[in-house]
Amino acid sequence: MKIPGAFRVAFAVVAVALGAVQAADAAPKRKPLSSYDPQVKELLSRMTLEEKIGQMTQVDHTAVKDLADVENYFLGAMLSAGGSDPQEGNSLQAWTDLYDRFQQRTRKTRLGIPILYGIDAVHGHNNVLGAVIFPHNIGLGCARSRALAEKTARITAEEMRATGIQWAFAPCVTVPQDIRWGRTYEGFSEDPEIVKVLGEAQVRGLQGSDLRNPLAVLACAKHYAGDGGTTWGSTRRGVGLDQGDTRVDEETLRRIHLPGYVTAIRAGVGSIMPSYSSWNGVKCSASKRLLTEILKQELGFEGFLVSDFNAIDMLSRDYKAAVEMSINAGMDMGMTSRRYREFFTSLKALVEEGKVPMSRIDDAVTRILRVKFAMRLMEKGRSQLADRSLHRSFGSAQHRQVAREAVRQSLVLLKNEGRTLPISKRVARIHVAGKSADDIGNQCGGWTIDWHGRSGEVTTGGTTILSAIKKAVSKNTQVTYSKDGTDAAGATIGIVVIGETSYAEGRGDRADLALAKEDVEAVANMKQAGIPVVVILISGRPMIVNQVLDQADAFLAAWLPGTEGQGVADVLFGDYKPTGRLSFSWPRSMAEIESKHATLFKVGYGLRY
Ligand code: BGC
C-alpha cells in the first residue's frame, strides 16, 4: 500500500493527539482481499457480461418489480434504504424473512452467487424493533474510546446477523466542519484525528478480525470524500449543506477529510461509498481523481465502491451518460432503486459500444467477488440464510448493558455550579420536565426505525431518561413530572431535558440552531421554583444555548444517546463520573459558526466531579 508521507506522520501522532483514546496498536495481520484473486479469476472467466453487470447492480427491495428479477438480472446486492421496511412491518421476524426471501432466490441463478444485503446500521441495527440503539457517533466521539467504538460495532454486527443482513453502510467517517449540517451527529468529530481512530475501530468491530467470522459483517466507510466540508448554499436547491460542494484544495481535502479512509483501509474495510457531494464542482461519484487515482491506486483500496442511493442519477439528465461517467470514474456497484433495469441495460449497452471497457467491468466484479469470497458467501453447501438462533440474543440485556456504558461515557458535563451534580438518590423530591424527558424517539434521533426517526414511544423499546431517574432513586424519593416545567415548587432539585427532535439527511440542515421556545420556557418555569436546575440537552450537535446555560446550575450534553436512558441516570446520581470531552467546538452564536470560530467551549472541554 502506498501511503503518502503526510499520512505516515499522521499515523505516528494518533495516540498523542487523542489523549484518552487508547493508543492505536499495531494493525493485526489479516488476509488481504486480493489474496482471493485466484478463485475470483476462475469464476470471472465463467461469467457472461450479463452476470457480471448483475453483480454490479444493487437494488432497494421496495423497488423490485418482480422477485424473478433476482435471477433475470443476476442481482449482486440488495438493500433497504432509509424507510424501506418489510411490508409486514419492522419486527425481527419480518426483517429476517425479507432477507431470506431474496437470498433464497439467488439459488435459482445459473452461478448461484449469493447477494450482499446492505442496510444503514449506523447506531445499532436501528431499523429493527427491539434492537439495541447505541449513541450516534457524535456521542462516541466524546467518549473517545477506541475499545467502546469497537465493542458497540461488534454488537451491531451480531444483531444484524440475526436478520441475515451482512453489510452495514457504516462507519460514517465524515468530518463535519459546519454544525448547521443535519448529518453532523453521524460524524465522530470535527477533528480528523478523532475520526480516524474511531472509524478504524468501528471497521474492526463490524468486520471482526476477519470477514470469515459468521458474526462479522461487511463495513462501508462513507461518504467519500469531503461530505462534511460543503459550503452553505452550494446545494442543488441553493440552501443548506447536504449534498453540496466542498471547496477546498487537495492539501486540505487530504488533511481533513481523507485520514478516516486511510485508517479504514488499514483496518481492511471492504467497501466505501462515494459521496453525493462534489469536490470543487465535480461530483465525487464521477471523480476519477478521487475514486481511481487516490483511493484505489494511491491508497491501495482493494474492496469495492458502491454509489450512494441513486447518486448516479444525479450526474446527468441522460441516465446512460451518467452511468458511463460514474463507472469509468471507478464506481464498482450502482445503488439503485426504480431504475435498476435501466442501470443494467445501459451498462450492458455501454460495454457493447466500447464506451466502458471490459477491463473496467472485470475490475469492478473482481472487487465485489473478492469480498464475497472473503465472507464465505461462495462456499458450496454453506447456508447463506439467516442464523435464527441469534434471535435469542437480539436486543439482549447484555447488549443493552454495553449501550448503557456507551451512554455514560458519551455525556459531556459543561457546567456544574456549586456541585449540583451528582444528585443524591435520597433527596425528597425531584421534579423532571422538558419535551425529551420521556421520549425514546427524541433520545434516539434520526436513523431509528424511520429514516428521519420519530418522536415518542412508538419508535422502539428502551428506557427514557424519566423512567431511568425513577428506577435509580431511593424508594422514599418522589419523582414528579410536568412537560413545561411548572409545578416544580417544593422539589429539592429540577431536571429539564430539552433539545432537538429527530431528523436525518437534508431535513436536518438548519440555518438557526437556537433552542425551541418551549425548551427555553421549560427551563425558565423550573427556575422560577427557586430550586437548583440541571439541564440535559438531547441534540445532534452543539446548539445556541447561552440563556439556558446561564440559568442552569448544571448542564449536560447528552447528544443522541439511544435506547439506554439509564446511562444518563448513572452519571446524574454519581454511580459513574462524567468522562466525556467535546468532539466539536461549541459556538456562542450563529455568527461564530459562519466565521468558523466557536468560542464557548473548545474541543476537549468537559468537567469532572
Ligand atoms: C445516504 C447514505 C445511506 C444510503 C442508503 C443515502 O441517502 O446518504 O448514507 O447509506 O442513503 O440508505
mmCIF file of C-alpha atoms and ligand atoms in Angstrom, residues 79-82 120 169 183 186 222-223 273 276 308-309 335 447 451 505, ligand 1:
data_model
loop_
_atom_site.group_PDB
_atom_site.id
_atom_site.type_symbol
_atom_site.label_atom_id
_atom_site.label_comp_id
_atom_site.label_asym_id
_atom_site.label_seq_id
_atom_site.Cartn_x
_atom_site.Cartn_y
_atom_site.Cartn_z
ATOM 1 C CA LEU A 79 -30.562 -3.016 0.214
ATOM 2 C CA SER A 80 -33.068 -1.378 2.451
ATOM 3 C CA ALA A 81 -32.554 2.355 2.292
ATOM 4 C CA GLY A 82 -33.959 4.647 4.989
ATOM 5 C CA ASP A 120 -27.897 1.653 7.430
ATOM 6 C CA PHE A 169 -23.411 1.213 5.474
ATOM 7 C CA ARG A 183 -25.650 14.876 9.395
ATOM 8 C CA GLU A 186 -23.288 10.879 12.121
ATOM 9 C CA LYS A 222 -18.788 6.800 3.890
ATOM 10 C CA HIS A 223 -19.220 9.339 2.332
ATOM 11 C CA MET A 273 -19.397 4.790 -0.505
ATOM 12 C CA TYR A 276 -23.416 12.676 -3.114
ATOM 13 C CA ASP A 308 -24.844 6.368 -2.707
ATOM 14 C CA PHE A 309 -28.576 5.785 -3.153
ATOM 15 C CA MET A 335 -27.001 1.514 -5.561
ATOM 16 C CA TRP A 447 -31.976 6.641 11.522
ATOM 17 C CA TRP A 451 -35.293 7.201 8.193
ATOM 18 C CA GLU A 505 -30.048 13.967 5.921
HETATM 19 C C1 BGC B 1 -27.425 8.206 2.442
HETATM 20 C C2 BGC B 1 -26.466 7.108 2.825
HETATM 21 C C3 BGC B 1 -27.178 5.803 3.013
HETATM 22 C C4 BGC B 1 -27.995 5.488 1.771
HETATM 23 C C5 BGC B 1 -28.749 4.180 1.866
HETATM 24 C C6 BGC B 1 -28.378 7.788 1.340
HETATM 25 O O1 BGC B 1 -29.425 8.691 1.197
HETATM 26 O O2 BGC B 1 -26.700 9.339 2.032
HETATM 27 O O3 BGC B 1 -25.764 7.465 3.984
HETATM 28 O O4 BGC B 1 -26.267 4.799 3.288
HETATM 29 O O5 BGC B 1 -28.925 6.510 1.558
HETATM 30 O O6 BGC B 1 -29.808 4.275 2.735
#
